[in-house]
Amino acid sequence: MLKYLIPLIIFIVMGVFLAIGLKLNPTEIPSPFIGKPAPAFSAAKLDNPEQKLSPEDLKGKVWLFNVWASWCVSCRAEHPVLNQLAQQHAALIIGLNYKDARDDALNWLNQLGNPYDMSVSDQEGRIGIDWGVYGVPETFVVDKKGVIRHKHTGPVTPETVQQTLLPLIAKLQAE
C-alpha cells in the first residue's frame, strides 16, 4: 500500500506547484529595485555620444526607462506601442540601447520611428546589470524623486499601457 501512496503524494505536490506556477504572470518578475533609488549611471547619448545622461538629470520628472536593442525581436513588437505612448506625452521615455551596435540602433530608430526623448548606449551591458535587467525589452517607471516604482518585463502591450503604465504615470505626475 505504501509503495502506491508515496508516488501519489509526490504527484499531488508536483500538481500543486504546477498550478501555482501557472497562475503567475511572467511579466511581473519581482525586482529588488522597486521603491529604491534608480541606480546611478552616466552614459553617452545614442544620437550624440559627446553628451551624457544620468538619472540625476531627470530628477523632478516622471520617466520610463525602456531597455531595447535592434537585435531584439520582442523589441520590434513593442516599438509601435512605444511610438503611440510617446505621442501622448504622458512622461519622458528614456531608452537604454542594450548591447547593440550604435549604427544598427540608429538605423532602427530611423526606420521604425523614435519614441525616445533620449536614448543612451549600454554597449557592454553594465548599466543593465546595475538595473537588474534579465533581458530585453524591460521597462521601468521612475518617479520625480528618482525612485523606481514599477518594472515591466517583456514587450509593452497596449493593455499594459492602458491598464498599468498610464494610471501609474498619472498618479506619479500628481504627487
PDB file of C-alpha atoms in Angstrom:
ATOM      1  CA  MET A   1       0.000   0.000   0.000  1.00  0.00           C
ATOM      2  CA  LEU A   2       2.823   2.380   0.911  1.00  0.00           C
ATOM      3  CA  LYS A   3       4.520   1.845  -2.461  1.00  0.00           C
ATOM      4  CA  TYR A   4       1.407   3.300  -4.149  1.00  0.00           C
ATOM      5  CA  LEU A   5       0.836   6.080  -1.630  1.00  0.00           C
ATOM      6  CA  ILE A   6       4.290   7.759  -1.952  1.00  0.00           C
ATOM      7  CA  PRO A   7       4.093   8.279  -5.759  1.00  0.00           C
ATOM      8  CA  LEU A   8       0.550   9.604  -5.325  1.00  0.00           C
ATOM      9  CA  ILE A   9       1.702  12.153  -2.714  1.00  0.00           C
ATOM     10  CA  ILE A  10       4.625  13.229  -4.916  1.00  0.00           C
ATOM     11  CA  PHE A  11       2.233  13.622  -7.863  1.00  0.00           C
ATOM     12  CA  ILE A  12      -0.167  15.761  -5.813  1.00  0.00           C
ATOM     13  CA  VAL A  13       2.673  18.005  -4.536  1.00  0.00           C
ATOM     14  CA  MET A  14       4.001  18.478  -8.096  1.00  0.00           C
ATOM     15  CA  GLY A  15       0.460  19.283  -9.285  1.00  0.00           C
ATOM     16  CA  VAL A  16       0.103  21.959  -6.598  1.00  0.00           C
ATOM     17  CA  PHE A  17       3.418  23.582  -7.617  1.00  0.00           C
ATOM     18  CA  LEU A  18       2.393  23.452 -11.284  1.00  0.00           C
ATOM     19  CA  ALA A  19      -0.987  25.057 -10.508  1.00  0.00           C
ATOM     20  CA  ILE A  20       0.724  27.853  -8.550  1.00  0.00           C
ATOM     21  CA  GLY A  21       3.229  28.403 -11.351  1.00  0.00           C
ATOM     22  CA  LEU A  22       0.525  28.651 -13.993  1.00  0.00           C
ATOM     23  CA  LYS A  23      -1.165  31.484 -12.079  1.00  0.00           C
ATOM     24  CA  LEU A  24       1.991  33.640 -12.032  1.00  0.00           C
ATOM     25  CA  ASN A  25       2.346  36.462 -14.565  1.00  0.00           C
ATOM     26  CA  PRO A  26       5.737  36.161 -16.318  1.00  0.00           C
ATOM     27  CA  THR A  27       5.834  39.949 -16.904  1.00  0.00           C
ATOM     28  CA  GLU A  28       5.684  40.608 -13.175  1.00  0.00           C
ATOM     29  CA  ILE A  29       9.061  39.421 -12.063  1.00  0.00           C
ATOM     30  CA  PRO A  30       9.726  40.854  -8.619  1.00  0.00           C
ATOM     31  CA  SER A  31      12.514  43.379  -8.595  1.00  0.00           C
ATOM     32  CA  PRO A  32      14.550  44.310  -5.540  1.00  0.00           C
ATOM     33  CA  PHE A  33      14.798  47.803  -7.039  1.00  0.00           C
ATOM     34  CA  ILE A  34      11.097  48.690  -6.606  1.00  0.00           C
ATOM     35  CA  GLY A  35      10.860  51.508  -4.071  1.00  0.00           C
ATOM     36  CA  LYS A  36      14.582  52.200  -4.220  1.00  0.00           C
ATOM     37  CA  PRO A  37      16.541  54.980  -5.946  1.00  0.00           C
ATOM     38  CA  ALA A  38      17.349  54.364  -9.582  1.00  0.00           C
ATOM     39  CA  PRO A  39      20.906  53.043  -9.921  1.00  0.00           C
ATOM     40  CA  ALA A  40      23.292  55.773 -10.986  1.00  0.00           C
ATOM     41  CA  PHE A  41      24.926  55.843 -14.382  1.00  0.00           C
ATOM     42  CA  SER A  42      26.408  58.313 -16.761  1.00  0.00           C
ATOM     43  CA  ALA A  43      26.029  57.128 -20.324  1.00  0.00           C
ATOM     44  CA  ALA A  44      26.642  58.588 -23.747  1.00  0.00           C
ATOM     45  CA  LYS A  45      23.563  59.630 -25.661  1.00  0.00           C
ATOM     46  CA  LEU A  46      22.952  57.421 -28.657  1.00  0.00           C
ATOM     47  CA  ASP A  47      22.474  60.295 -31.092  1.00  0.00           C
ATOM     48  CA  ASN A  48      25.312  62.377 -29.675  1.00  0.00           C
ATOM     49  CA  PRO A  49      27.997  60.336 -27.897  1.00  0.00           C
ATOM     50  CA  GLU A  50      29.731  63.551 -26.817  1.00  0.00           C
ATOM     51  CA  GLN A  51      26.847  64.234 -24.404  1.00  0.00           C
ATOM     52  CA  LYS A  52      25.958  62.137 -21.390  1.00  0.00           C
ATOM     53  CA  LEU A  53      22.805  61.490 -19.416  1.00  0.00           C
ATOM     54  CA  SER A  54      22.349  60.337 -15.841  1.00  0.00           C
ATOM     55  CA  PRO A  55      19.286  59.761 -13.645  1.00  0.00           C
ATOM     56  CA  GLU A  56      20.249  62.946 -11.753  1.00  0.00           C
ATOM     57  CA  ASP A  57      19.450  64.901 -14.929  1.00  0.00           C
ATOM     58  CA  LEU A  58      15.871  63.591 -14.753  1.00  0.00           C
ATOM     59  CA  LYS A  59      15.044  64.467 -11.115  1.00  0.00           C
ATOM     60  CA  GLY A  60      11.703  66.225 -10.846  1.00  0.00           C
ATOM     61  CA  LYS A  61      10.313  64.308 -13.833  1.00  0.00           C
ATOM     62  CA  VAL A  62       8.414  61.041 -14.182  1.00  0.00           C
ATOM     63  CA  TRP A  63      10.145  58.879 -16.753  1.00  0.00           C
ATOM     64  CA  LEU A  64      10.058  55.467 -18.329  1.00  0.00           C
ATOM     65  CA  PHE A  65      13.342  53.659 -18.789  1.00  0.00           C
ATOM     66  CA  ASN A  66      12.937  51.215 -21.659  1.00  0.00           C
ATOM     67  CA  VAL A  67      15.700  48.693 -22.310  1.00  0.00           C
ATOM     68  CA  TRP A  68      15.834  47.816 -26.002  1.00  0.00           C
ATOM     69  CA  ALA A  69      18.102  46.588 -28.803  1.00  0.00           C
ATOM     70  CA  SER A  70      17.860  46.413 -32.573  1.00  0.00           C
ATOM     71  CA  TRP A  71      18.611  42.672 -32.457  1.00  0.00           C
ATOM     72  CA  CYS A  72      15.666  42.026 -30.121  1.00  0.00           C
ATOM     73  CA  VAL A  73      12.598  40.502 -31.780  1.00  0.00           C
ATOM     74  CA  SER A  74      10.300  41.382 -28.866  1.00  0.00           C
ATOM     75  CA  CYS A  75      11.506  44.987 -29.013  1.00  0.00           C
ATOM     76  CA  ARG A  76      10.255  45.181 -32.584  1.00  0.00           C
ATOM     77  CA  ALA A  77       6.836  44.002 -31.385  1.00  0.00           C
ATOM     78  CA  GLU A  78       6.629  46.663 -28.662  1.00  0.00           C
ATOM     79  CA  HIS A  79       8.092  49.518 -30.714  1.00  0.00           C
ATOM     80  CA  PRO A  80       4.771  50.669 -32.294  1.00  0.00           C
ATOM     81  CA  VAL A  81       3.232  50.700 -28.808  1.00  0.00           C
ATOM     82  CA  LEU A  82       6.054  52.917 -27.540  1.00  0.00           C
ATOM     83  CA  ASN A  83       5.620  55.217 -30.540  1.00  0.00           C
ATOM     84  CA  GLN A  84       1.922  55.606 -29.661  1.00  0.00           C
ATOM     85  CA  LEU A  85       2.732  56.155 -25.989  1.00  0.00           C
ATOM     86  CA  ALA A  86       5.261  58.832 -26.898  1.00  0.00           C
ATOM     87  CA  GLN A  87       2.574  60.752 -28.813  1.00  0.00           C
ATOM     88  CA  GLN A  88       0.592  61.077 -25.565  1.00  0.00           C
ATOM     89  CA  HIS A  89       3.470  62.906 -23.816  1.00  0.00           C
ATOM     90  CA  ALA A  90       2.470  61.315 -20.503  1.00  0.00           C
ATOM     91  CA  ALA A  91       6.086  61.005 -19.349  1.00  0.00           C
ATOM     92  CA  LEU A  92       9.591  61.145 -20.708  1.00  0.00           C
ATOM     93  CA  ILE A  93      10.650  57.931 -22.365  1.00  0.00           C
ATOM     94  CA  ILE A  94      14.345  57.233 -21.974  1.00  0.00           C
ATOM     95  CA  GLY A  95      15.815  54.372 -23.962  1.00  0.00           C
ATOM     96  CA  LEU A  96      18.685  52.190 -22.871  1.00  0.00           C
ATOM     97  CA  ASN A  97      20.131  50.711 -26.021  1.00  0.00           C
ATOM     98  CA  TYR A  98      21.460  47.450 -24.615  1.00  0.00           C
ATOM     99  CA  LYS A  99      24.469  45.574 -26.030  1.00  0.00           C
ATOM    100  CA  ASP A 100      23.868  46.923 -29.506  1.00  0.00           C
ATOM    101  CA  ALA A 101      25.934  48.468 -32.295  1.00  0.00           C
ATOM    102  CA  ARG A 102      25.347  52.226 -32.474  1.00  0.00           C
ATOM    103  CA  ASP A 103      24.784  52.225 -36.257  1.00  0.00           C
ATOM    104  CA  ASP A 104      22.263  49.380 -36.006  1.00  0.00           C
ATOM    105  CA  ALA A 105      20.394  51.221 -33.239  1.00  0.00           C
ATOM    106  CA  LEU A 106      20.300  54.490 -35.168  1.00  0.00           C
ATOM    107  CA  ASN A 107      19.098  52.701 -38.324  1.00  0.00           C
ATOM    108  CA  TRP A 108      16.368  51.018 -36.249  1.00  0.00           C
ATOM    109  CA  LEU A 109      15.111  54.376 -34.955  1.00  0.00           C
ATOM    110  CA  ASN A 110      15.268  55.967 -38.404  1.00  0.00           C
ATOM    111  CA  GLN A 111      13.271  53.136 -39.951  1.00  0.00           C
ATOM    112  CA  LEU A 112      10.702  52.479 -37.203  1.00  0.00           C
ATOM    113  CA  GLY A 113      10.361  55.890 -35.562  1.00  0.00           C
ATOM    114  CA  ASN A 114      11.906  57.197 -32.399  1.00  0.00           C
ATOM    115  CA  PRO A 115       9.663  57.108 -29.313  1.00  0.00           C
ATOM    116  CA  TYR A 116      12.505  58.145 -27.018  1.00  0.00           C
ATOM    117  CA  ASP A 117      13.039  61.620 -25.687  1.00  0.00           C
ATOM    118  CA  MET A 118      16.613  60.451 -25.239  1.00  0.00           C
ATOM    119  CA  SER A 119      18.344  57.156 -25.646  1.00  0.00           C
ATOM    120  CA  VAL A 120      21.653  56.193 -24.132  1.00  0.00           C
ATOM    121  CA  SER A 121      24.051  53.476 -25.112  1.00  0.00           C
ATOM    122  CA  ASP A 122      24.994  50.497 -22.938  1.00  0.00           C
ATOM    123  CA  GLN A 123      27.174  48.518 -25.312  1.00  0.00           C
ATOM    124  CA  GLU A 124      28.798  46.416 -22.608  1.00  0.00           C
ATOM    125  CA  GLY A 125      25.624  45.856 -20.601  1.00  0.00           C
ATOM    126  CA  ARG A 126      26.977  47.284 -17.337  1.00  0.00           C
ATOM    127  CA  ILE A 127      24.055  49.664 -16.814  1.00  0.00           C
ATOM    128  CA  GLY A 128      21.676  46.797 -17.473  1.00  0.00           C
ATOM    129  CA  ILE A 129      23.397  44.721 -14.798  1.00  0.00           C
ATOM    130  CA  ASP A 130      23.121  47.573 -12.301  1.00  0.00           C
ATOM    131  CA  TRP A 131      19.403  47.863 -13.063  1.00  0.00           C
ATOM    132  CA  GLY A 132      18.839  44.102 -12.713  1.00  0.00           C
ATOM    133  CA  VAL A 133      17.909  43.605 -16.350  1.00  0.00           C
ATOM    134  CA  TYR A 134      17.137  39.971 -17.180  1.00  0.00           C
ATOM    135  CA  GLY A 135      16.757  40.582 -20.886  1.00  0.00           C
ATOM    136  CA  VAL A 136      15.261  42.952 -23.389  1.00  0.00           C
ATOM    137  CA  PRO A 137      12.782  44.518 -23.501  1.00  0.00           C
ATOM    138  CA  GLU A 138      12.185  45.703 -19.963  1.00  0.00           C
ATOM    139  CA  THR A 139      10.595  48.945 -18.846  1.00  0.00           C
ATOM    140  CA  PHE A 140      10.933  50.756 -15.536  1.00  0.00           C
ATOM    141  CA  VAL A 141       8.792  53.621 -14.255  1.00  0.00           C
ATOM    142  CA  VAL A 142      10.749  56.164 -12.208  1.00  0.00           C
ATOM    143  CA  ASP A 143       9.097  58.883 -10.140  1.00  0.00           C
ATOM    144  CA  LYS A 144      10.048  62.536  -9.717  1.00  0.00           C
ATOM    145  CA  LYS A 145      12.359  61.717  -6.807  1.00  0.00           C
ATOM    146  CA  GLY A 146      14.290  59.197  -8.887  1.00  0.00           C
ATOM    147  CA  VAL A 147      12.735  56.150  -7.217  1.00  0.00           C
ATOM    148  CA  ILE A 148      11.833  53.087  -9.293  1.00  0.00           C
ATOM    149  CA  ARG A 149       8.110  52.491  -8.865  1.00  0.00           C
ATOM    150  CA  HIS A 150       7.392  49.713 -11.371  1.00  0.00           C
ATOM    151  CA  LYS A 151       9.142  47.221 -13.607  1.00  0.00           C
ATOM    152  CA  HIS A 152       7.606  45.525 -16.625  1.00  0.00           C
ATOM    153  CA  THR A 153       9.416  42.551 -18.113  1.00  0.00           C
ATOM    154  CA  GLY A 154       8.793  41.734 -21.758  1.00  0.00           C
ATOM    155  CA  PRO A 155       7.199  43.775 -24.510  1.00  0.00           C
ATOM    156  CA  VAL A 156       4.925  46.626 -23.506  1.00  0.00           C
ATOM    157  CA  THR A 157       1.477  45.997 -24.978  1.00  0.00           C
ATOM    158  CA  PRO A 158      -1.468  48.364 -25.491  1.00  0.00           C
ATOM    159  CA  GLU A 159      -3.119  46.678 -22.493  1.00  0.00           C
ATOM    160  CA  THR A 160      -0.031  47.289 -20.357  1.00  0.00           C
ATOM    161  CA  VAL A 161      -0.060  50.944 -21.343  1.00  0.00           C
ATOM    162  CA  GLN A 162      -3.792  51.415 -20.613  1.00  0.00           C
ATOM    163  CA  GLN A 163      -4.108  49.266 -17.504  1.00  0.00           C
ATOM    164  CA  THR A 164      -0.757  49.796 -15.776  1.00  0.00           C
ATOM    165  CA  LEU A 165       1.567  52.456 -17.167  1.00  0.00           C
ATOM    166  CA  LEU A 166      -0.780  55.395 -17.821  1.00  0.00           C
ATOM    167  CA  PRO A 167      -2.626  55.126 -14.476  1.00  0.00           C
ATOM    168  CA  LEU A 168       0.676  54.870 -12.609  1.00  0.00           C
ATOM    169  CA  ILE A 169       2.198  57.769 -14.568  1.00  0.00           C
ATOM    170  CA  ALA A 170      -0.872  59.935 -13.839  1.00  0.00           C
ATOM    171  CA  LYS A 171      -0.601  59.096 -10.143  1.00  0.00           C
ATOM    172  CA  LEU A 172       3.109  59.898 -10.070  1.00  0.00           C
ATOM    173  CA  GLN A 173       2.643  63.124 -12.036  1.00  0.00           C
ATOM    174  CA  ALA A 174       0.118  64.256  -9.395  1.00  0.00           C
ATOM    175  CA  GLU A 175       2.477  63.575  -6.459  1.00  0.00           C
TER     176      GLU A 175
END
